[in-house]
mmCIF file of C-alpha atoms in Angstrom:
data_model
loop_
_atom_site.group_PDB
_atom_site.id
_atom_site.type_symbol
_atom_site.label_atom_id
_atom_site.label_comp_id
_atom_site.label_asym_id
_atom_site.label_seq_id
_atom_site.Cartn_x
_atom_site.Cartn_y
_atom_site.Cartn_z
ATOM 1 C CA UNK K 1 17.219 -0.184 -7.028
ATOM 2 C CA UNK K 2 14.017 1.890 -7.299
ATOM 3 C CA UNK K 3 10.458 1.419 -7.528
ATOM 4 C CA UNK K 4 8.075 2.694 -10.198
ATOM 5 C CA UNK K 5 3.963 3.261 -9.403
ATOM 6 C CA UNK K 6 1.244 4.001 -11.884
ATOM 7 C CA UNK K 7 -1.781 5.498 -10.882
ATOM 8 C CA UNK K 8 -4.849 4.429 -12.461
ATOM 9 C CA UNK K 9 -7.441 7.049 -11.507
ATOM 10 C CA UNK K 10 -11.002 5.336 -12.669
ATOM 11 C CA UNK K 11 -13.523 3.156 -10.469
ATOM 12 C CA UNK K 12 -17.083 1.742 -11.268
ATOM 13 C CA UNK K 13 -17.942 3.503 -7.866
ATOM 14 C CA UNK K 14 -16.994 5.048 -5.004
ATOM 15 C CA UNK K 15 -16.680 3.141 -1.851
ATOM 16 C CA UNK K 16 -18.001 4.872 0.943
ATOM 17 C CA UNK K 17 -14.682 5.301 3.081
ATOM 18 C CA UNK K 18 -12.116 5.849 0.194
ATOM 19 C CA UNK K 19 -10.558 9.168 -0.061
ATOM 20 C CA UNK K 20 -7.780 8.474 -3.037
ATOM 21 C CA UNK K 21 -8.226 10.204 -6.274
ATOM 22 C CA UNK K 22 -10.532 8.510 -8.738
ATOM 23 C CA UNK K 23 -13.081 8.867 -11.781
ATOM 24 C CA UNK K 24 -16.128 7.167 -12.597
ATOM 25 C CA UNK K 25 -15.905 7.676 -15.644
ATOM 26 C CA UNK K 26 -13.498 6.573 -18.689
ATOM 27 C CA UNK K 27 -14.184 8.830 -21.285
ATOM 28 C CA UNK K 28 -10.364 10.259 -21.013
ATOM 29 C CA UNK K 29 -9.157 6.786 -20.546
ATOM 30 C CA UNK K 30 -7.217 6.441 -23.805
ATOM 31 C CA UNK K 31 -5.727 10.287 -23.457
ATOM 32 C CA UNK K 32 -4.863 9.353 -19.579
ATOM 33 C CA UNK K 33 -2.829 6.160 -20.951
ATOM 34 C CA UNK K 34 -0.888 8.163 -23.831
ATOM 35 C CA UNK K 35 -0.347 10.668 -20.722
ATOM 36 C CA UNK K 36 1.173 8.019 -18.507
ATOM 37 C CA UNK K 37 3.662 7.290 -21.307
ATOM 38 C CA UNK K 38 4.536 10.547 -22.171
ATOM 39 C CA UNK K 39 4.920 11.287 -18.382
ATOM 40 C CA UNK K 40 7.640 8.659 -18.352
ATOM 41 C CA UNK K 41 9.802 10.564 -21.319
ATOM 42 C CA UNK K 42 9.290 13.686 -19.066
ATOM 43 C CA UNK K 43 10.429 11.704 -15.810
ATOM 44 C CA UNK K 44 13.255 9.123 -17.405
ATOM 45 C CA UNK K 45 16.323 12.010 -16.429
ATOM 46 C CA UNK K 46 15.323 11.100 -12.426
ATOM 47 C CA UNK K 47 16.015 7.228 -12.601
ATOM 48 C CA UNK K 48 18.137 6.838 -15.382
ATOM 49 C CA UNK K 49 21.214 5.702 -13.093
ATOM 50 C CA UNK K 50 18.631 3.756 -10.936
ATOM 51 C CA UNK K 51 17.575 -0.147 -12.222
ATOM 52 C CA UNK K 52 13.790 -0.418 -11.930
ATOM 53 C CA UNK K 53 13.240 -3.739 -9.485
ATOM 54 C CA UNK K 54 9.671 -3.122 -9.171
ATOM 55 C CA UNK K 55 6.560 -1.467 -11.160
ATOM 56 C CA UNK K 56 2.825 -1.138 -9.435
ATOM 57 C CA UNK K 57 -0.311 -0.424 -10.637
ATOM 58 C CA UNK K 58 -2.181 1.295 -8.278
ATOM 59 C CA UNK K 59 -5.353 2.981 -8.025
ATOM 60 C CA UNK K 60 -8.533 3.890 -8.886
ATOM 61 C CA UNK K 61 -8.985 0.321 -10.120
ATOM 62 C CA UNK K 62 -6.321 -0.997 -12.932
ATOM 63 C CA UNK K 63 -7.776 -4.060 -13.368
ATOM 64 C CA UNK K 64 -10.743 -1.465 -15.188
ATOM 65 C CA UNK K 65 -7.782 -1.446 -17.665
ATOM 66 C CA UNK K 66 -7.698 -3.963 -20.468
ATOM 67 C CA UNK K 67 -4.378 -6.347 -20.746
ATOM 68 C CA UNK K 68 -3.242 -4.698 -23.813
ATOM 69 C CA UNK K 69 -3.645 -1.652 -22.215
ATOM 70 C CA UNK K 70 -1.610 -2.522 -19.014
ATOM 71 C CA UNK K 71 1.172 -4.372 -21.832
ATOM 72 C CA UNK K 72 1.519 -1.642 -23.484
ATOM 73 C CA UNK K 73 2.561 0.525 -20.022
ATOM 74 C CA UNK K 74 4.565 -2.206 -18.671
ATOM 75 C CA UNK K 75 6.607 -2.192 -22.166
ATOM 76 C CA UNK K 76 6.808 1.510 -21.824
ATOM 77 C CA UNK K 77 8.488 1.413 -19.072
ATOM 78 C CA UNK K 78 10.819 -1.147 -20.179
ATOM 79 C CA UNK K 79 11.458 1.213 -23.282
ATOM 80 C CA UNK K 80 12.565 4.047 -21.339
ATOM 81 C CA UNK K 81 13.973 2.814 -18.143
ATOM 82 C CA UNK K 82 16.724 0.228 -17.024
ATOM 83 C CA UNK K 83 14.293 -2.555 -15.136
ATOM 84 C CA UNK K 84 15.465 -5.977 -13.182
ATOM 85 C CA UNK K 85 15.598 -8.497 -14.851
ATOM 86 C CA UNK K 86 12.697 -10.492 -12.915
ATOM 87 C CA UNK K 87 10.428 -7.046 -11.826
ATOM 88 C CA UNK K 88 7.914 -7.642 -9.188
ATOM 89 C CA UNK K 89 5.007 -6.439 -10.892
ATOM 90 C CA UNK K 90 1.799 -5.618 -9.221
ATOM 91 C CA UNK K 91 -1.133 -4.817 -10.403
ATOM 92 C CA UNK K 92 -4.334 -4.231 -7.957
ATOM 93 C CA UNK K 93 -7.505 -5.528 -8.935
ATOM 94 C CA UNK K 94 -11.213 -6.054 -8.072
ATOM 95 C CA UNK K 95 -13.011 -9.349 -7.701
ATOM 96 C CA UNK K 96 -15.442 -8.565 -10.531
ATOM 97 C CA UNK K 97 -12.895 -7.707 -13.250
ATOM 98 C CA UNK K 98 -11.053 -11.254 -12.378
ATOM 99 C CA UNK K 99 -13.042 -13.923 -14.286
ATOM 100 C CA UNK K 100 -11.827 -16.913 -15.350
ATOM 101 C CA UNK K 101 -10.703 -16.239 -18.665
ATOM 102 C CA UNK K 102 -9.056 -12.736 -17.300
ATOM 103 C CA UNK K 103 -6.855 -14.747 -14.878
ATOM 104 C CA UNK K 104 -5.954 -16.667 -17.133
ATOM 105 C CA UNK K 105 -4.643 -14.500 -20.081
ATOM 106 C CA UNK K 106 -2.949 -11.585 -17.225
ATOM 107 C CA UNK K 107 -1.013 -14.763 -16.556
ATOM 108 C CA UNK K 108 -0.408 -15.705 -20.266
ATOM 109 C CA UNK K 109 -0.302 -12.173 -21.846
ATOM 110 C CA UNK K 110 1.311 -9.728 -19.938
ATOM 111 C CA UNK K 111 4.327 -9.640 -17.415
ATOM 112 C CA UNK K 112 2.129 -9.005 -14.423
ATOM 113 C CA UNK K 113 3.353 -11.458 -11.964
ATOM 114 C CA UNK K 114 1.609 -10.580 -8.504
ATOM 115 C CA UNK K 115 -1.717 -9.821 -8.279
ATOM 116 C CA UNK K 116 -3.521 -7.191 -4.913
ATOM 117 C CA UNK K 117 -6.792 -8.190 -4.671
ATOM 118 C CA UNK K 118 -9.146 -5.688 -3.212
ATOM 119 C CA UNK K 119 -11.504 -9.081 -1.179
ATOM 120 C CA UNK K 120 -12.152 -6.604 2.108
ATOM 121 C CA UNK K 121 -14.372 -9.297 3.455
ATOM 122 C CA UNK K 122 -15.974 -12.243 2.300
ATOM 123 C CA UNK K 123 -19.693 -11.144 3.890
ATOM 124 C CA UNK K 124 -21.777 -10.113 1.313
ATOM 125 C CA UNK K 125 -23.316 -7.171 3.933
ATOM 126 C CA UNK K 126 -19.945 -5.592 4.498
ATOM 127 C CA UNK K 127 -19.240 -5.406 1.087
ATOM 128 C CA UNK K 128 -22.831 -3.465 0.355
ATOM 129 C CA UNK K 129 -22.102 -1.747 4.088
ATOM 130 C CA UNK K 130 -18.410 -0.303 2.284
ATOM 131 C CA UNK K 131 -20.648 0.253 -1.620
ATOM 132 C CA UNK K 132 -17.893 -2.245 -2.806
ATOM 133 C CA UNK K 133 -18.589 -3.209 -6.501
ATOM 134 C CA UNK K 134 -18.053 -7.473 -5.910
ATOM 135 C CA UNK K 135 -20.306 -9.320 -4.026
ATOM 136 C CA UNK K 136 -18.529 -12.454 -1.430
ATOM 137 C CA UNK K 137 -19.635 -15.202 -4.589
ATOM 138 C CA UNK K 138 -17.261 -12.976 -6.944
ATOM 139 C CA UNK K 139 -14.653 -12.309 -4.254
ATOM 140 C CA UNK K 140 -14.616 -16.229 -3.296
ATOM 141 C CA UNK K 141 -14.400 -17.720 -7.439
ATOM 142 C CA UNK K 142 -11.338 -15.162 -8.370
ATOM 143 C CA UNK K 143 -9.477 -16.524 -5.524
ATOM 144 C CA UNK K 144 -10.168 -19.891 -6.203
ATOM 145 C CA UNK K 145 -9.260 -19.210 -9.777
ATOM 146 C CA UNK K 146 -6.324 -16.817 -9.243
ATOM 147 C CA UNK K 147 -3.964 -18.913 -6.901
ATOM 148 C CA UNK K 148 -4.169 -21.647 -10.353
ATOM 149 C CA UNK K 149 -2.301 -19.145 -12.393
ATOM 150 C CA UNK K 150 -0.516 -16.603 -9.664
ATOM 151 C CA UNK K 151 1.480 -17.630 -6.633
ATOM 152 C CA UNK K 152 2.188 -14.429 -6.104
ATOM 153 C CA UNK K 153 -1.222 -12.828 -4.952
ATOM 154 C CA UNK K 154 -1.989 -10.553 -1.574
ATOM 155 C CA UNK K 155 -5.401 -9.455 -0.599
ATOM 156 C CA UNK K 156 -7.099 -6.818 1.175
ATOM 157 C CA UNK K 157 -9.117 -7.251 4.219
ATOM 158 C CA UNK K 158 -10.947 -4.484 6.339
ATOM 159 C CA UNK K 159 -11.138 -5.005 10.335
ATOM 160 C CA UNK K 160 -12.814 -2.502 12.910
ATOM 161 C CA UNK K 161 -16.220 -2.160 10.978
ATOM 162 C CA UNK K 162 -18.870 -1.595 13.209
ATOM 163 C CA UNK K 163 -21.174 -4.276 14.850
ATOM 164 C CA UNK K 164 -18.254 -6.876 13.140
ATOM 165 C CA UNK K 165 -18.185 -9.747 15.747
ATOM 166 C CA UNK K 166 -15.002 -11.206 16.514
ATOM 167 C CA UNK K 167 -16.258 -14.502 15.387
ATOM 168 C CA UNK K 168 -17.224 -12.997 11.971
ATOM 169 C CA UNK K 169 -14.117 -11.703 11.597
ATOM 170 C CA UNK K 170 -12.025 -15.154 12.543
ATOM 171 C CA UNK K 171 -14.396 -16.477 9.364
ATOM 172 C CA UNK K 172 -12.906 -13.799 7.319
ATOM 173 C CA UNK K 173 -9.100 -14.798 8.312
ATOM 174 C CA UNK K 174 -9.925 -18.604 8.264
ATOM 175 C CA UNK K 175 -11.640 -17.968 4.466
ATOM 176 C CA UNK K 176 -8.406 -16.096 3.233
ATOM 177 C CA UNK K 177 -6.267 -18.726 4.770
ATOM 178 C CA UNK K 178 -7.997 -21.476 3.282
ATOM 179 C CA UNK K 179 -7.363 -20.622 -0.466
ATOM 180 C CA UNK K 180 -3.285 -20.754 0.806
ATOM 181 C CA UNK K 181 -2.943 -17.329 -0.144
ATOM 182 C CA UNK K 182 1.019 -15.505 0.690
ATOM 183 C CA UNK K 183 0.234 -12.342 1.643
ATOM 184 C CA UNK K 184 -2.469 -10.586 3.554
ATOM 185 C CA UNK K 185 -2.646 -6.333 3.986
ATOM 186 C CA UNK K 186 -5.047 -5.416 6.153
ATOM 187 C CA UNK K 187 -5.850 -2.174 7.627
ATOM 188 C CA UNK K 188 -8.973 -0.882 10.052
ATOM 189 C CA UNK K 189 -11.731 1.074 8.829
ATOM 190 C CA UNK K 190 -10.977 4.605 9.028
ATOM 191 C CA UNK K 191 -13.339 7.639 8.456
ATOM 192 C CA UNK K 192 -11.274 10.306 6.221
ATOM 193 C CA UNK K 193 -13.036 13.741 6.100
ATOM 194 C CA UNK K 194 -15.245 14.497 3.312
ATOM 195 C CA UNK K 195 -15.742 11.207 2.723
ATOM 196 C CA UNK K 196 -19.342 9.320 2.338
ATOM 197 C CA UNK K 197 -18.720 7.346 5.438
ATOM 198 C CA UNK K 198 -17.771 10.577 7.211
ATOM 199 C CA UNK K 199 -20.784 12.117 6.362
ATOM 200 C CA UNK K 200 -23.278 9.011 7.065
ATOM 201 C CA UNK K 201 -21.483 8.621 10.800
ATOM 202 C CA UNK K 202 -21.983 12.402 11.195
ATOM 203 C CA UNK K 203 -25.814 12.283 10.121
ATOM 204 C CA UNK K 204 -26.536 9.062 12.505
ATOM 205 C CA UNK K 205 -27.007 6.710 9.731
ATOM 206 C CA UNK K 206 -24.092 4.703 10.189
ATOM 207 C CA UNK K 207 -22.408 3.225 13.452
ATOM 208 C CA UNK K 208 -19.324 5.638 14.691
ATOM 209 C CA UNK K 209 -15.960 3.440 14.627
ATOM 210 C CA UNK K 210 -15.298 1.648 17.900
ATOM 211 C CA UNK K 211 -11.611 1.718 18.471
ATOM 212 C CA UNK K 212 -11.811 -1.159 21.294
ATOM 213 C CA UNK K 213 -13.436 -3.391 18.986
ATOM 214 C CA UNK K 214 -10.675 -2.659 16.520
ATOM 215 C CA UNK K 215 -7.857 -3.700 18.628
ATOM 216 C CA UNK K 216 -9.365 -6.687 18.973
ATOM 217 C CA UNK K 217 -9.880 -7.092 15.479
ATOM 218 C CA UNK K 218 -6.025 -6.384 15.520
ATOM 219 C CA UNK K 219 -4.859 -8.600 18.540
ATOM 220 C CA UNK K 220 -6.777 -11.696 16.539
ATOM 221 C CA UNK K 221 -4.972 -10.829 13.238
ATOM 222 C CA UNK K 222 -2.017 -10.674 14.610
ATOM 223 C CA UNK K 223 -2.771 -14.197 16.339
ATOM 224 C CA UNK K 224 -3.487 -15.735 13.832
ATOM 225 C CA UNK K 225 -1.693 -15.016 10.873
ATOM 226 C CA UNK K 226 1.490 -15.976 12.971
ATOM 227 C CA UNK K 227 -0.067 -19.406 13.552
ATOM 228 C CA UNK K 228 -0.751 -19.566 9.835
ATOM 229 C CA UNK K 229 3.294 -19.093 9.387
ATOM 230 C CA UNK K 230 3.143 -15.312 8.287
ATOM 231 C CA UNK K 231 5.792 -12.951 9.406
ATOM 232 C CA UNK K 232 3.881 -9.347 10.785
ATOM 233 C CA UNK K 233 6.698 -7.176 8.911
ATOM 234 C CA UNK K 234 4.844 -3.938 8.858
ATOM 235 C CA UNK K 235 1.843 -3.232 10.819
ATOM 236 C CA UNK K 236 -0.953 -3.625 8.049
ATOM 237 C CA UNK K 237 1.210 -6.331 6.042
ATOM 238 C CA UNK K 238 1.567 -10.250 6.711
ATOM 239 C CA UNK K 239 3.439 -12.367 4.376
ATOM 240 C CA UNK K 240 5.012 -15.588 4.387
ATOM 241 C CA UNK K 241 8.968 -15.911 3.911
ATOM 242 C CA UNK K 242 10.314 -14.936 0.145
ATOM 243 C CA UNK K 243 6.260 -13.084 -0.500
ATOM 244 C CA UNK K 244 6.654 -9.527 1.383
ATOM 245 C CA UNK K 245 5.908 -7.011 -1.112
ATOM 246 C CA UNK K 246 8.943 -5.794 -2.680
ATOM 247 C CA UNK K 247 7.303 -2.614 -4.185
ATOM 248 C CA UNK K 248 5.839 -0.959 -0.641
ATOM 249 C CA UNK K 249 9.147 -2.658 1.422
ATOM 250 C CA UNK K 250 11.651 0.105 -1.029
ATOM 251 C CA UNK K 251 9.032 2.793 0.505
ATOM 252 C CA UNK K 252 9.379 1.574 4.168
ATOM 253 C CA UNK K 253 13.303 1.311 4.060
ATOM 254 C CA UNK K 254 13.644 4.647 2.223
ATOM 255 C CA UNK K 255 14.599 3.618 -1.567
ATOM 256 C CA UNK K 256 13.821 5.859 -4.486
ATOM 257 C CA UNK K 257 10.373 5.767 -6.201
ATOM 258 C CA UNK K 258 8.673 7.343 -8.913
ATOM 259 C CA UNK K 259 5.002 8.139 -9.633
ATOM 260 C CA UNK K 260 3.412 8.202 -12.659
ATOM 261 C CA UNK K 261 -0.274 9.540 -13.123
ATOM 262 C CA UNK K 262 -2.512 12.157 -11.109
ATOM 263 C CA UNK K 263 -1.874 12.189 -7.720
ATOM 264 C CA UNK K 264 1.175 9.937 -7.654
ATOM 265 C CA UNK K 265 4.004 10.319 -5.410
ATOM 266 C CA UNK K 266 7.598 9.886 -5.530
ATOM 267 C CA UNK K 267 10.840 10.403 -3.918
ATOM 268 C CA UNK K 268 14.121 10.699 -4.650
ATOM 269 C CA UNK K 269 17.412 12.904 -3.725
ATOM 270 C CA UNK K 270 15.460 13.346 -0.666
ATOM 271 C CA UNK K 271 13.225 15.301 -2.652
ATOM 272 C CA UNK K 272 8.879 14.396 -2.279
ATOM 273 C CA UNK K 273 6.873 15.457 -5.316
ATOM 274 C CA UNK K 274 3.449 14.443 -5.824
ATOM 275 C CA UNK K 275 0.986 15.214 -8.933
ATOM 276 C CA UNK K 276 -2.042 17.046 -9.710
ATOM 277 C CA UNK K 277 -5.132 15.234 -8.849
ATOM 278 C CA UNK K 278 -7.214 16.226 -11.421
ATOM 279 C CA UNK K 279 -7.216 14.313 -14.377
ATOM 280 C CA UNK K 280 -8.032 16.701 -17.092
ATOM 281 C CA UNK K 281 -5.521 19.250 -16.001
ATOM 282 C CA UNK K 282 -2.832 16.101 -15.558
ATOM 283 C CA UNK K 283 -3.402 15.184 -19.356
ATOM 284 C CA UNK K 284 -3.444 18.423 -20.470
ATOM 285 C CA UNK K 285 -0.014 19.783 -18.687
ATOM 286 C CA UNK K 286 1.375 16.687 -19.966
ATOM 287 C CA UNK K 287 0.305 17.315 -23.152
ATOM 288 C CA UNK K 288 2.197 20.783 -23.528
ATOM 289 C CA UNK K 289 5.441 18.760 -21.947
ATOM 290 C CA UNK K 290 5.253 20.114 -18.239
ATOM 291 C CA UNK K 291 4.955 18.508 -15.175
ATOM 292 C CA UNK K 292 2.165 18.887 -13.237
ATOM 293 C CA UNK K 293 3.379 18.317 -9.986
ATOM 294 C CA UNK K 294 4.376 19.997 -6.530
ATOM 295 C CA UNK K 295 7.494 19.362 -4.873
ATOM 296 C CA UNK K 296 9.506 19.831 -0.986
ATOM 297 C CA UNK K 297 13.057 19.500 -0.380
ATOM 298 C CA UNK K 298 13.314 17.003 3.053
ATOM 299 C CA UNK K 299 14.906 19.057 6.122
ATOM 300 C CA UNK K 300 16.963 16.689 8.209
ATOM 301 C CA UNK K 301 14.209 16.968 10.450
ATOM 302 C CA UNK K 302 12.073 15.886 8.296
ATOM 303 C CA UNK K 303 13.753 13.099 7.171
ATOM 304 C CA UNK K 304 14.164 12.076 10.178
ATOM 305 C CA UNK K 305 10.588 11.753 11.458
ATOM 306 C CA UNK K 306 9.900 9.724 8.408
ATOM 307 C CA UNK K 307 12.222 7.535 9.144
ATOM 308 C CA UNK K 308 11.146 6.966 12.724
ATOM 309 C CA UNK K 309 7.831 6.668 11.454
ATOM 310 C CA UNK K 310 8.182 4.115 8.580
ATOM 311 C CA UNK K 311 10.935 2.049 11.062
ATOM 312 C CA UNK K 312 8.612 1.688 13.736
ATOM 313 C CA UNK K 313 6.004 0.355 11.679
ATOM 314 C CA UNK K 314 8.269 -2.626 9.985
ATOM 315 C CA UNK K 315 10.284 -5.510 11.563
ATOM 316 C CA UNK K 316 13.488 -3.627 10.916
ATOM 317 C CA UNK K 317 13.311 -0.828 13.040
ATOM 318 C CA UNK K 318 14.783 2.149 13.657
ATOM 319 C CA UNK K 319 18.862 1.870 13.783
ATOM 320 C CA UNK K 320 21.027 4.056 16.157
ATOM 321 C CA UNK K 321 23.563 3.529 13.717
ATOM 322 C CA UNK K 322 21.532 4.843 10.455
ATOM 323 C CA UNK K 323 20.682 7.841 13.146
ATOM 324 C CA UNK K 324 23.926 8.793 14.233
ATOM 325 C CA UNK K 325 25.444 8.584 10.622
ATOM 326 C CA UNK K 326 22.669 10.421 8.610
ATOM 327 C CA UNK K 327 21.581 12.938 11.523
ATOM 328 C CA UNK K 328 23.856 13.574 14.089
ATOM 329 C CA UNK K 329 24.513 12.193 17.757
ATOM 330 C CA UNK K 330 21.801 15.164 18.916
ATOM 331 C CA UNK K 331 19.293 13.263 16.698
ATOM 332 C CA UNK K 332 20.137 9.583 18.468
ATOM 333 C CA UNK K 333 19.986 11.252 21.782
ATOM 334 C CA UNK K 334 16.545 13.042 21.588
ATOM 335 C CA UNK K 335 15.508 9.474 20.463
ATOM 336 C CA UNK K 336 17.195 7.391 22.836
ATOM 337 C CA UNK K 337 15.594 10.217 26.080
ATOM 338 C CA UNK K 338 11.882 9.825 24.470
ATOM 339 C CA UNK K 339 11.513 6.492 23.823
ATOM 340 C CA UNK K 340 12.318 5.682 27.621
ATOM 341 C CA UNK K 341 8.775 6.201 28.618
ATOM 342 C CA UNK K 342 7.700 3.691 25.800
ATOM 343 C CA UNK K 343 10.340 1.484 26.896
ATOM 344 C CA UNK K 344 9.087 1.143 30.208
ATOM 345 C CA UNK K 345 5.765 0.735 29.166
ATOM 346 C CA UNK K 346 6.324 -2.407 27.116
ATOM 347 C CA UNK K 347 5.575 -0.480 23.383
ATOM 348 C CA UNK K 348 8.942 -0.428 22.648
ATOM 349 C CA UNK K 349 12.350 -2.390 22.854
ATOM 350 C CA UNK K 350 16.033 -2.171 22.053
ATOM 351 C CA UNK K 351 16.920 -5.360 19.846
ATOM 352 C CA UNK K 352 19.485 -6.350 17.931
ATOM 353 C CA UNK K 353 19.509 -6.801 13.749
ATOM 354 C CA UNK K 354 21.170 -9.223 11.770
ATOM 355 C CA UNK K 355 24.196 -6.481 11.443
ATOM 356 C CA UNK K 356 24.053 -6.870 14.958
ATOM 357 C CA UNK K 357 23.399 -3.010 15.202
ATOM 358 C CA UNK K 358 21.112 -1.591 18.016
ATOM 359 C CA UNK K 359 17.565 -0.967 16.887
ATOM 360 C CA UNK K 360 14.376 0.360 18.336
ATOM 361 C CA UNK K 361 11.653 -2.004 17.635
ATOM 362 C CA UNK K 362 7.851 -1.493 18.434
ATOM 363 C CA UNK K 363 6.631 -4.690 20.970
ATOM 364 C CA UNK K 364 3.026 -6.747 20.486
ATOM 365 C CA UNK K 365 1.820 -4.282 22.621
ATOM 366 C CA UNK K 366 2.815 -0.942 20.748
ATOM 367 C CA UNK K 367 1.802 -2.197 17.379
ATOM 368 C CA UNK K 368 -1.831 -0.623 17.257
ATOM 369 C CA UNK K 369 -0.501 2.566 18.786
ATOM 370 C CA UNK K 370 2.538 3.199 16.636
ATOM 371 C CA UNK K 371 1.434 6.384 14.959
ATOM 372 C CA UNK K 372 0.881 8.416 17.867
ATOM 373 C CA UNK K 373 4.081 6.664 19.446
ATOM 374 C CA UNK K 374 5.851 7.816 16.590
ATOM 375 C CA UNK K 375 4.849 11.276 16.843
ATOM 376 C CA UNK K 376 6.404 11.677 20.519
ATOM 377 C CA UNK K 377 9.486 10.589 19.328
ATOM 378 C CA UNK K 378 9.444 13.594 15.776
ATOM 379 C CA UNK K 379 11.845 16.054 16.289
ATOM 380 C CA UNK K 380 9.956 19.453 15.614
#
């Protein structure tokens, strides 16, 4: 089965530390939606053997989007593609679009039936810190209001900000946890180039990121969210049994995806292609029937740092036996020498799946340093 995102490029503002592709304003808003669509009818020959099992709205900000606006997407993709016949459908949203009465008709209106909510933290001073558009009132009354109409429903939360105690951050957790919420994804605060955090750090007028204080901010996540009966199944992502997102699991394990809008992604055939980010020249190439986007062919190489990559970051692993079939007994080896060092160092282990196949796992330990363990183990 495959996986289908749609990129909603528009925001009220920018938060300081985002570096995805966005507009403030909506004045192509109804030309970017009839783009979408029309992007589809350009895209249906790539998935039309595939059955669609899950469709995200990404962003940008898609709540921005009104529900007849997201129905009428959602029913074009039904139109042109084979989809499951109970989707997950996600669509990411912001505090202050979620009132009441928007809850309510999402739930009654359209088929969205799992809701992202970008919370980040609950501290009304973190959220003007980060130029968030919600304040912790608005982030508190959607939840409470949400979980009446979604069971379904992970939110964001930010770790690692500067001067962020560790016992401000336990009332963040304890918060999210107390509105029973499924899911949690929650990454540290990271400083992208160009960005406006970048350049407030570099001109002194913001704290520089402490990584110490970050693994702590980790080590207590991890903590507790496994007291609270979530499973860690990929190192930003925490969900209880039956609620791991299906959507970004078919990216970890390697399934076929396709992105719709500018800047999306997608992969299939072991083939990446990615869009224009640029919304006016998106619509427009659309508009004469052409598809704006860049593409790479995958080396085995390169498929197979990926895969070491997105295995070490999930519960599943990397598996000897997916290595030897798909790359060669050269590839297994090279693994199998450079993860010795790791190995002895406690970041990584040999386990076993439920196929009862070898796997290389990352340990409690080798969580927060995955990335750079992955990138000793990359063939180049």
């Amino acid at each position: 089965m495959a996986g289908i995102y749609i990129h909603i490029p528009f925001c009220k503002q920018a938060c300081f530390y985002c570096d995805f592709h966005f507009s403030t304003s909506l004045k192509k808003k109804d030309e970017l939606i009839d783009a979408l669509i029309s992007e589809m009818e350009l895209r249906y020959p790539i998935l039309k053997s595939e059955v669609v099992e899950t469709i995200y709205f990404g962003g940008g900000t898609p709540s921005m989007l009104s529900n007849i606006e997201l129905q009428k997407i959602i029913d074009a993709v039904y139109t042109r593609f084979q989809v499951y016949e109970n989707p997950e459908i996600t669509l990411e949203a912001n505090p202050d679009d979620l009132s009441l009465e928007r809850i309510k008709t999402l739930a009654e209106e359209t088929k969205i039936n799992r809701l992202s909510i970008g919370i980040q933290s609950f501290f009304n001073d973190d959220l003007k810190s980060m130029n968030r558009a919600h304040n912790a009132t608005e982030a508190e009354k959607c939840l409470k209001e949400a979980i009446k109409y979604f069971d379904n429903i992970t939110i964001d939360l930010i770790y690692g900000i500067p001067n962020m105690s560790l016992e401000k951050w336990n009332d963040n957790l304890e918060k999210a946890f107390s509105f029973g919420v499924n899911h949690i994804s929650s990454y540290a605060l990271t400083v992208e180039p160009k960005t406006a955090l970048d350049t407030f750090i570099e001109k002194g007028k913001y704290p520089p990121i402490d990584e110490d204080l970050a693994l702590k901010h980790f080590n207590h996540l991890v903590e507790k969210t496994t007291e609270k009966g979530f499973v860690h199944y990929e190192i930003s992502n925490f969900g209880k049994p039956n609620f791991f997102s299906k959507h970004n699991t078919s990216y970890w394990l390697g399934k076929s995806y396709l992105g719709i809008g500018p800047s999306a992604h997608s992969f299939y055939n072991n083939q990446r292609s990615w869009n224009v980010s640029n919304n006016a020249k998106y619509i427009k190439s659309i508009q004469n029937k052409e598809l704006p986007l860049s593409t790479e062919n995958l080396t085995k190489q390169d498929a197979f740092n990926e895969y070491v990559m997105t295995g070490l970051r999930t519960i599943w692993g990397v598996s000897f036996n997916k290595i030897k079939a798909e790359f060669g007994d050269g590839f297994l080896q090279h693994l199998k020498k450079n993860s010795n060092k790791f190995i002895v160092e406690d970041l990584l282990r040999i386990s076993t799946n439920s196929n009862n196949e070898s796997v290389l796992v990352t340990t409690k330990k080798g969580k927060f340093l995955v990335d750079g363990i992955a990138a000793e183990l990359f063939m180049i």
